[in-house]
């Protein structure tokens, strides 16, 4: 049996297993699908109002598209199963692009990593809108070097479903020489989405997802929340966990929490800009795309996760795309970071959904698991930034050669 066939068998088994876990694990890991996605999309199909058009919404406008499309598969066994099948089909398209003919060792390792990450992350990696953006991001990154316009379009579509792929577009703008093409693809998608929203009468809500995020409190699982969470564990007066009924999330409260909340969004912007400046300097000095882009994209994505007052467990699935690409182009150097990513995925599932009720009860062991996960995220961020800082340009490139065509130990051809 060829390794390509083995990979596809493993793909089906992992997705089937993760889908079934959603039905047996506690704490409703599928809850967003049947509590939110199905009602939102059902109302849109039945003229009951369109979120993001007729009313404010926490997601970008295109997020409604996969929610609506999943109804086309609900005949199988209801909407939730239809969602799982739809997500699996999206992942299969990107997985097929990654595996190709099964002849590349780098791509094979990256494919196994993707499957292992999903298995360790569990149902949260399938039953959230992020599960649609991850394959879009993987495919976009695989195309970015050879076909930057197509890669940019896919990443932009993902960003208009969930903001995080915009970090990958930024990395491409910095690391690729054909910046105008990358920017053009993203601009065309953005223009089309905004024009559609305006024509549908939703101009006042077109960017509502941005203001919705800036107004949020400190979500329980975010790294910044650990200070208040441990105070709750210690039963220190004034620090506690509460449920925000408007946003349907658990948050933390404590001394000066409003100051921290107000500071987090500016801090996130500054952190992203700082990483981008380092990447821009490296690009200007002639760093090759295949050595600059992987640590830059990973660092930017991790910045969005670590320096964020929102900390939903599905955010960890964002790590798949930049780590997959890094394994494709240089698996020897990428593997230690990828292994850390797998540990993060395993701890994430251990926290949610398995021990989440214990976290809500502020039990020390469960909170320690969450803290360990967040510490690993910080370690991975520092590690990726260190790798980014150490990126250097070969002497022969420092006078204007195109950095996107220089082979790495695993060959630049693997990303085209």
Short mmCIF file of C-alpha atoms in Angstrom, two decimals:
data_model
loop_
_atom_site.label_atom_id
_atom_site.label_comp_id
_atom_site.label_asym_id
_atom_site.label_seq_id
_atom_site.Cartn_x
_atom_site.Cartn_y
_atom_site.Cartn_z
CA UNK A 1 0.00 0.00 0.00
CA UNK A 2 1.47 3.37 -1.01
CA UNK A 3 2.05 6.05 1.60
CA UNK A 4 -0.42 8.25 -0.24
CA UNK A 5 -3.17 5.69 0.28
CA UNK A 6 -2.14 5.26 3.92
CA UNK A 7 -2.38 9.02 4.43
CA UNK A 8 -5.87 9.16 2.98
CA UNK A 9 -7.05 6.23 5.09
CA UNK A 10 -5.62 8.00 8.15
CA UNK A 11 -7.34 11.22 7.06
CA UNK A 12 -10.73 9.54 6.99
CA UNK A 13 -10.20 7.71 10.29
CA UNK A 14 -9.03 10.84 12.12
CA UNK A 15 -11.91 12.96 10.85
CA UNK A 16 -14.44 10.24 11.64
CA UNK A 17 -12.98 9.76 15.11
CA UNK A 18 -12.90 13.48 15.89
CA UNK A 19 -16.44 13.91 14.59
CA UNK A 20 -17.69 11.09 16.84
CA UNK A 21 -15.86 12.49 19.87
CA UNK A 22 -18.04 15.57 19.58
CA UNK A 23 -21.06 13.39 20.35
CA UNK A 24 -19.63 11.65 23.42
CA UNK A 25 -17.54 14.28 25.21
CA UNK A 26 -19.04 16.50 27.87
CA UNK A 27 -19.29 20.31 27.90
CA UNK A 28 -20.90 20.49 24.45
CA UNK A 29 -17.89 20.78 22.09
CA UNK A 30 -20.39 20.93 19.22
CA UNK A 31 -22.48 23.61 20.91
CA UNK A 32 -21.62 26.48 18.57
CA UNK A 33 -22.86 24.45 15.61
CA UNK A 34 -26.37 23.72 16.85
CA UNK A 35 -26.79 26.66 19.22
CA UNK A 36 -25.45 29.37 16.90
CA UNK A 37 -24.52 28.37 13.34
CA UNK A 38 -27.74 26.51 12.59
CA UNK A 39 -30.10 29.23 13.93
CA UNK A 40 -28.13 32.04 12.25
CA UNK A 41 -28.10 30.32 8.88
CA UNK A 42 -31.68 29.09 9.15
CA UNK A 43 -32.96 32.62 9.77
CA UNK A 44 -30.91 33.89 6.83
CA UNK A 45 -32.42 31.26 4.53
CA UNK A 46 -35.95 31.94 5.76
CA UNK A 47 -35.89 35.75 5.60
CA UNK A 48 -35.60 35.99 9.36
CA UNK A 49 -32.74 38.48 9.27
CA UNK A 50 -29.10 38.12 8.22
CA UNK A 51 -26.41 38.53 10.85
CA UNK A 52 -23.81 41.03 9.70
CA UNK A 53 -26.34 42.61 7.35
CA UNK A 54 -29.52 43.39 9.25
CA UNK A 55 -27.96 43.15 12.71
CA UNK A 56 -24.50 43.35 14.30
CA UNK A 57 -22.37 40.21 14.34
CA UNK A 58 -19.20 39.07 16.07
CA UNK A 59 -17.86 37.41 12.86
CA UNK A 60 -16.84 38.88 9.49
CA UNK A 61 -19.57 38.68 6.81
CA UNK A 62 -18.29 35.63 4.90
CA UNK A 63 -18.49 33.46 8.03
CA UNK A 64 -22.17 32.96 7.27
CA UNK A 65 -21.40 31.30 3.92
CA UNK A 66 -20.15 27.91 5.23
CA UNK A 67 -22.93 27.92 7.82
CA UNK A 68 -25.47 28.21 5.02
CA UNK A 69 -23.71 25.70 2.77
CA UNK A 70 -23.75 23.08 5.53
CA UNK A 71 -27.55 22.99 5.19
CA UNK A 72 -27.02 21.34 1.82
CA UNK A 73 -25.67 18.28 3.65
CA UNK A 74 -28.13 18.25 6.53
CA UNK A 75 -30.14 15.55 4.73
CA UNK A 76 -27.48 13.05 5.86
CA UNK A 77 -28.39 13.17 9.54
CA UNK A 78 -29.21 16.71 10.54
CA UNK A 79 -27.30 19.99 10.49
CA UNK A 80 -24.50 19.03 12.90
CA UNK A 81 -23.53 15.97 10.87
CA UNK A 82 -23.84 18.06 7.71
CA UNK A 83 -21.40 20.56 9.23
CA UNK A 84 -18.91 17.79 10.05
CA UNK A 85 -19.12 16.44 6.49
CA UNK A 86 -18.72 19.93 5.03
CA UNK A 87 -15.64 20.62 7.17
CA UNK A 88 -14.17 17.25 6.21
CA UNK A 89 -14.69 18.02 2.52
CA UNK A 90 -12.94 21.40 2.90
CA UNK A 91 -10.03 19.76 4.70
CA UNK A 92 -9.86 17.01 2.07
CA UNK A 93 -9.39 19.58 -0.71
CA UNK A 94 -6.44 21.21 1.07
CA UNK A 95 -5.07 17.84 2.24
CA UNK A 96 -5.05 16.61 -1.35
CA UNK A 97 -3.13 19.70 -2.42
CA UNK A 98 -0.64 19.11 0.38
CA UNK A 99 -0.09 15.39 -0.23
CA UNK A 100 -0.03 15.63 -4.03
CA UNK A 101 1.34 12.43 -5.50
CA UNK A 102 2.82 11.39 -2.18
CA UNK A 103 6.43 11.65 -3.36
CA UNK A 104 7.63 14.52 -1.18
CA UNK A 105 8.95 13.58 2.26
CA UNK A 106 8.39 17.10 3.54
CA UNK A 107 4.77 17.12 2.46
CA UNK A 108 4.21 13.64 3.90
CA UNK A 109 5.59 14.67 7.29
CA UNK A 110 3.46 17.84 7.19
CA UNK A 111 0.36 15.78 6.37
CA UNK A 112 0.96 13.44 9.31
CA UNK A 113 1.49 16.45 11.55
CA UNK A 114 -1.85 17.95 10.47
CA UNK A 115 -3.68 14.71 11.25
CA UNK A 116 -1.93 14.29 14.59
CA UNK A 117 -2.70 17.88 15.56
CA UNK A 118 -6.39 17.48 14.74
CA UNK A 119 -6.62 14.19 16.65
CA UNK A 120 -4.96 15.73 19.72
CA UNK A 121 -7.01 18.93 19.53
CA UNK A 122 -10.26 16.98 19.34
CA UNK A 123 -13.76 18.07 18.29
CA UNK A 124 -13.14 21.76 18.92
CA UNK A 125 -11.00 21.60 15.77
CA UNK A 126 -13.98 20.49 13.70
CA UNK A 127 -17.08 22.08 15.21
CA UNK A 128 -16.07 25.74 14.88
CA UNK A 129 -15.90 28.15 11.94
CA UNK A 130 -12.10 28.04 12.29
CA UNK A 131 -12.24 24.51 10.85
CA UNK A 132 -13.15 26.04 7.49
CA UNK A 133 -10.47 28.73 7.57
CA UNK A 134 -7.63 26.32 8.41
CA UNK A 135 -7.77 24.39 5.08
CA UNK A 136 -8.17 27.69 3.23
CA UNK A 137 -5.01 28.92 4.96
CA UNK A 138 -3.06 25.72 4.25
CA UNK A 139 -3.96 25.83 0.56
CA UNK A 140 -3.27 29.57 0.39
CA UNK A 141 0.21 29.15 1.89
CA UNK A 142 1.07 26.27 -0.43
CA UNK A 143 0.19 28.46 -3.43
CA UNK A 144 1.61 31.72 -2.13
CA UNK A 145 5.17 31.36 -3.49
CA UNK A 146 4.32 30.20 -7.02
CA UNK A 147 0.86 31.74 -7.47
CA UNK A 148 0.71 34.64 -5.01
CA UNK A 149 -2.53 36.00 -6.44
CA UNK A 150 -4.39 32.71 -5.90
CA UNK A 151 -2.80 32.22 -2.50
CA UNK A 152 -3.74 35.74 -1.45
CA UNK A 153 -7.33 35.28 -2.60
CA UNK A 154 -7.73 32.11 -0.52
CA UNK A 155 -6.19 33.74 2.53
CA UNK A 156 -8.41 36.79 2.12
CA UNK A 157 -11.52 34.62 1.87
CA UNK A 158 -10.44 32.96 5.11
CA UNK A 159 -9.82 36.35 6.74
CA UNK A 160 -13.34 37.48 5.88
CA UNK A 161 -14.63 34.41 7.74
CA UNK A 162 -12.31 34.71 10.75
CA UNK A 163 -9.74 37.49 11.04
CA UNK A 164 -6.62 35.45 11.79
CA UNK A 165 -5.53 34.58 8.17
CA UNK A 166 -4.89 38.30 7.71
CA UNK A 167 -1.66 37.65 9.67
CA UNK A 168 -0.57 35.27 6.91
CA UNK A 169 -1.36 37.88 4.25
CA UNK A 170 0.79 40.37 6.16
CA UNK A 171 3.63 37.85 6.30
CA UNK A 172 3.32 37.32 2.54
CA UNK A 173 3.39 41.06 1.88
CA UNK A 174 6.64 41.30 3.83
CA UNK A 175 8.40 38.13 2.65
CA UNK A 176 7.44 37.99 -1.03
CA UNK A 177 8.85 40.22 -3.73
CA UNK A 178 5.55 40.27 -5.63
CA UNK A 179 3.84 42.33 -2.95
CA UNK A 180 1.52 44.13 -5.35
CA UNK A 181 0.05 40.80 -6.47
CA UNK A 182 -0.53 39.66 -2.90
CA UNK A 183 -2.09 42.98 -2.00
CA UNK A 184 -4.19 42.98 -5.17
CA UNK A 185 -5.69 39.56 -4.49
CA UNK A 186 -6.61 40.52 -0.94
CA UNK A 187 -7.99 43.88 -2.07
CA UNK A 188 -10.22 42.31 -4.74
CA UNK A 189 -11.75 39.88 -2.24
CA UNK A 190 -12.17 42.60 0.39
CA UNK A 191 -13.75 44.97 -2.11
CA UNK A 192 -16.16 42.32 -3.34
CA UNK A 193 -17.21 41.36 0.20
CA UNK A 194 -17.74 44.95 1.32
CA UNK A 195 -19.60 45.81 -1.88
CA UNK A 196 -21.90 42.84 -1.37
CA UNK A 197 -22.60 43.83 2.23
CA UNK A 198 -23.33 47.44 1.25
CA UNK A 199 -25.60 46.43 -1.65
CA UNK A 200 -27.48 44.13 0.70
CA UNK A 201 -28.12 47.07 3.00
CA UNK A 202 -25.63 46.18 5.72
CA UNK A 203 -23.19 49.08 5.42
CA UNK A 204 -23.59 50.02 9.09
CA UNK A 205 -22.66 46.49 10.16
CA UNK A 206 -19.91 45.74 7.62
CA UNK A 207 -17.09 46.15 10.14
CA UNK A 208 -19.11 45.44 13.25
CA UNK A 209 -16.99 42.39 14.03
CA UNK A 210 -14.04 44.71 14.75
CA UNK A 211 -15.86 46.80 17.33
CA UNK A 212 -17.44 43.66 18.80
CA UNK A 213 -13.97 42.28 19.54
CA UNK A 214 -12.56 45.48 21.01
CA UNK A 215 -15.43 45.68 23.49
CA UNK A 216 -14.92 42.19 24.94
CA UNK A 217 -13.63 41.38 28.41
CA UNK A 218 -10.93 38.92 29.47
CA UNK A 219 -11.95 35.46 28.34
CA UNK A 220 -11.21 32.68 30.79
CA UNK A 221 -8.71 30.75 28.63
CA UNK A 222 -6.62 33.72 27.43
CA UNK A 223 -3.01 33.87 28.68
CA UNK A 224 -3.58 37.32 30.16
CA UNK A 225 -6.41 35.91 32.29
CA UNK A 226 -4.16 33.52 34.23
CA UNK A 227 -3.40 36.13 36.92
CA UNK A 228 -7.08 36.57 37.72
CA UNK A 229 -7.85 32.87 37.34
CA UNK A 230 -5.25 31.86 39.91
CA UNK A 231 -6.59 34.52 42.25
CA UNK A 232 -9.98 32.83 41.86
CA UNK A 233 -8.36 29.47 42.62
CA UNK A 234 -6.93 30.99 45.81
CA UNK A 235 -10.39 32.38 46.61
CA UNK A 236 -9.06 35.93 46.89
CA UNK A 237 -11.98 38.33 47.30
CA UNK A 238 -12.80 40.37 44.19
CA UNK A 239 -11.49 37.83 41.66
CA UNK A 240 -13.95 35.38 40.14
CA UNK A 241 -15.22 33.66 36.98
CA UNK A 242 -18.51 34.75 35.44
CA UNK A 243 -20.60 34.05 32.34
CA UNK A 244 -21.15 36.82 29.81
CA UNK A 245 -24.62 36.16 28.43
CA UNK A 246 -24.25 38.63 25.57
CA UNK A 247 -21.11 36.99 24.15
CA UNK A 248 -21.82 33.47 25.49
CA UNK A 249 -18.34 33.17 27.01
CA UNK A 250 -16.83 32.73 30.45
CA UNK A 251 -14.69 35.64 31.58
CA UNK A 252 -12.64 36.65 34.62
CA UNK A 253 -12.94 39.65 36.90
CA UNK A 254 -10.57 41.17 39.41
CA UNK A 255 -8.69 44.29 40.49
CA UNK A 256 -8.02 46.81 37.70
CA UNK A 257 -9.43 44.40 35.12
CA UNK A 258 -10.94 47.27 33.11
CA UNK A 259 -7.48 48.79 32.71
CA UNK A 260 -6.13 45.48 31.44
CA UNK A 261 -9.07 45.09 29.05
CA UNK A 262 -8.51 48.57 27.63
CA UNK A 263 -4.78 47.97 27.21
CA UNK A 264 -4.96 44.59 25.45
CA UNK A 265 -6.11 45.70 21.99
CA UNK A 266 -3.47 48.47 21.64
CA UNK A 267 -0.88 46.04 23.00
CA UNK A 268 -1.87 43.45 20.40
CA UNK A 269 -1.52 46.01 17.61
CA UNK A 270 1.91 47.08 18.86
CA UNK A 271 3.06 43.46 19.19
CA UNK A 272 1.97 42.60 15.65
CA UNK A 273 3.68 45.72 14.31
CA UNK A 274 6.90 44.86 16.16
CA UNK A 275 7.02 41.36 14.66
CA UNK A 276 6.18 42.79 11.24
CA UNK A 277 9.01 45.32 11.49
CA UNK A 278 11.51 42.54 12.20
CA UNK A 279 10.19 40.60 9.22
CA UNK A 280 10.32 43.68 7.00
CA UNK A 281 13.94 44.38 7.94
CA UNK A 282 14.90 40.79 7.19
CA UNK A 283 13.12 40.93 3.82
CA UNK A 284 14.83 44.18 2.88
CA UNK A 285 18.19 42.62 3.64
CA UNK A 286 17.44 39.84 1.15
CA UNK A 287 16.30 36.99 3.36
CA UNK A 288 14.86 34.18 1.17
CA UNK A 289 11.11 33.62 1.27
CA UNK A 290 11.50 29.98 2.27
CA UNK A 291 13.59 30.83 5.33
CA UNK A 292 11.84 34.07 6.29
CA UNK A 293 8.17 33.30 5.75
CA UNK A 294 7.73 30.24 8.06
CA UNK A 295 9.00 31.84 11.29
CA UNK A 296 7.41 35.18 10.39
CA UNK A 297 3.97 33.70 9.72
CA UNK A 298 4.12 31.52 12.83
CA UNK A 299 5.24 34.44 15.00
CA UNK A 300 2.42 36.65 13.72
CA UNK A 301 -0.23 33.98 14.28
CA UNK A 302 1.08 33.24 17.76
CA UNK A 303 1.05 36.94 18.57
CA UNK A 304 -2.66 37.00 17.72
CA UNK A 305 -3.19 34.12 20.16
CA UNK A 306 -0.91 35.07 23.04
CA UNK A 307 -1.40 38.86 23.15
CA UNK A 308 -5.17 38.59 23.07
CA UNK A 309 -7.89 39.06 25.65
CA UNK A 310 -9.97 36.42 23.85
CA UNK A 311 -8.73 32.86 24.26
CA UNK A 312 -11.11 30.36 22.70
CA UNK A 313 -9.67 26.82 22.44
CA UNK A 314 -10.20 26.66 18.67
CA UNK A 315 -7.59 29.41 18.27
CA UNK A 316 -4.91 26.73 18.63
CA UNK A 317 -5.99 25.27 15.28
CA UNK A 318 -4.50 28.39 13.67
CA UNK A 319 -1.05 26.92 14.32
CA UNK A 320 -1.66 24.17 11.77
CA UNK A 321 -1.16 26.26 8.62
CA UNK A 322 2.21 27.96 9.37
CA UNK A 323 3.64 24.79 10.91
CA UNK A 324 2.50 22.68 7.96
CA UNK A 325 4.27 25.04 5.57
CA UNK A 326 7.42 25.09 7.69
CA UNK A 327 7.51 21.28 7.74
CA UNK A 328 7.10 21.22 3.97
CA UNK A 329 10.09 23.47 3.30
CA UNK A 330 12.42 22.49 6.16
CA UNK A 331 11.13 19.69 8.34
CA UNK A 332 14.42 19.24 10.24
CA UNK A 333 14.35 22.75 11.68
CA UNK A 334 10.57 22.89 11.98
CA UNK A 335 10.00 19.62 13.79
CA UNK A 336 10.85 20.78 17.36
CA UNK A 337 8.36 23.64 17.01
CA UNK A 338 5.78 21.31 15.45
CA UNK A 339 6.20 18.87 18.37
CA UNK A 340 5.54 21.75 20.77
CA UNK A 341 2.44 22.53 18.75
CA UNK A 342 1.23 18.95 19.22
CA UNK A 343 1.70 19.27 22.98
CA UNK A 344 -0.34 22.49 22.89
CA UNK A 345 -3.11 20.69 20.98
CA UNK A 346 -3.20 17.83 23.49
CA UNK A 347 -3.35 20.18 26.48
CA UNK A 348 -6.08 22.19 24.79
CA UNK A 349 -8.34 19.14 24.48
CA UNK A 350 -7.47 18.13 28.05
CA UNK A 351 -8.76 21.53 29.17
CA UNK A 352 -11.69 21.82 26.76
CA UNK A 353 -13.87 19.91 26.74
CA UNK A 354 -12.48 17.25 29.11
CA UNK A 355 -11.70 19.29 32.23
CA UNK A 356 -13.56 22.49 31.46
CA UNK A 357 -16.13 22.07 34.21
CA UNK A 358 -13.24 21.80 36.66
CA UNK A 359 -11.66 24.96 35.28
CA UNK A 360 -14.97 26.76 35.79
CA UNK A 361 -14.95 25.51 39.37
CA UNK A 362 -11.41 26.96 39.75
CA UNK A 363 -9.92 23.58 40.66
CA UNK A 364 -6.10 23.85 40.88
CA UNK A 365 -5.16 20.83 38.71
CA UNK A 366 -7.45 21.84 35.84
CA UNK A 367 -6.24 25.44 36.00
CA UNK A 368 -2.65 24.13 36.04
CA UNK A 369 -3.34 22.30 32.76
CA UNK A 370 -4.63 25.49 31.19
CA UNK A 371 -1.65 27.44 32.53
CA UNK A 372 0.76 24.86 31.09
CA UNK A 373 -0.93 25.18 27.70
CA UNK A 374 -0.63 28.95 27.80
CA UNK A 375 2.99 28.81 28.90
CA UNK A 376 3.76 26.56 25.94
CA UNK A 377 2.10 29.10 23.66
CA UNK A 378 4.39 31.80 25.08
CA UNK A 379 7.41 29.52 24.67
CA UNK A 380 6.48 28.81 21.05
CA UNK A 381 6.02 32.53 20.39
CA UNK A 382 9.44 33.38 21.84
CA UNK A 383 10.97 30.46 19.94
CA UNK A 384 9.47 31.56 16.60
CA UNK A 385 10.58 35.17 17.14
CA UNK A 386 14.08 33.92 17.98
CA UNK A 387 14.13 31.93 14.74
CA UNK A 388 12.89 35.02 12.91
CA UNK A 389 15.62 37.21 14.37
CA UNK A 390 18.25 34.64 13.37
CA UNK A 391 17.15 34.53 9.72
CA UNK A 392 19.97 35.81 7.56
CA UNK A 393 20.45 36.49 3.87
CA UNK A 394 23.13 34.61 1.93
CA UNK A 395 25.84 37.01 0.86
CA UNK A 396 25.06 36.51 -2.80
CA UNK A 397 21.49 37.71 -2.16
CA UNK A 398 22.23 40.93 -0.36
CA UNK A 399 22.31 42.99 -3.52
CA UNK A 400 18.77 42.62 -4.74
CA UNK A 401 18.35 38.99 -5.84
CA UNK A 402 14.79 37.67 -5.65
CA UNK A 403 14.54 35.90 -2.28
CA UNK A 404 11.58 33.72 -3.19
CA UNK A 405 13.56 31.31 -5.40
CA UNK A 406 16.36 30.15 -3.17
CA UNK A 407 16.27 26.47 -2.18
CA UNK A 408 16.31 25.35 1.44
CA UNK A 409 17.42 21.93 2.73
CA UNK A 410 14.06 20.52 1.64
CA UNK A 411 13.90 22.51 -1.61
CA UNK A 412 11.81 25.55 -2.35
CA UNK A 413 9.94 23.56 -5.00
CA UNK A 414 7.97 21.89 -2.21
CA UNK A 415 5.95 25.07 -1.62
CA UNK A 416 4.97 25.53 -5.25
#
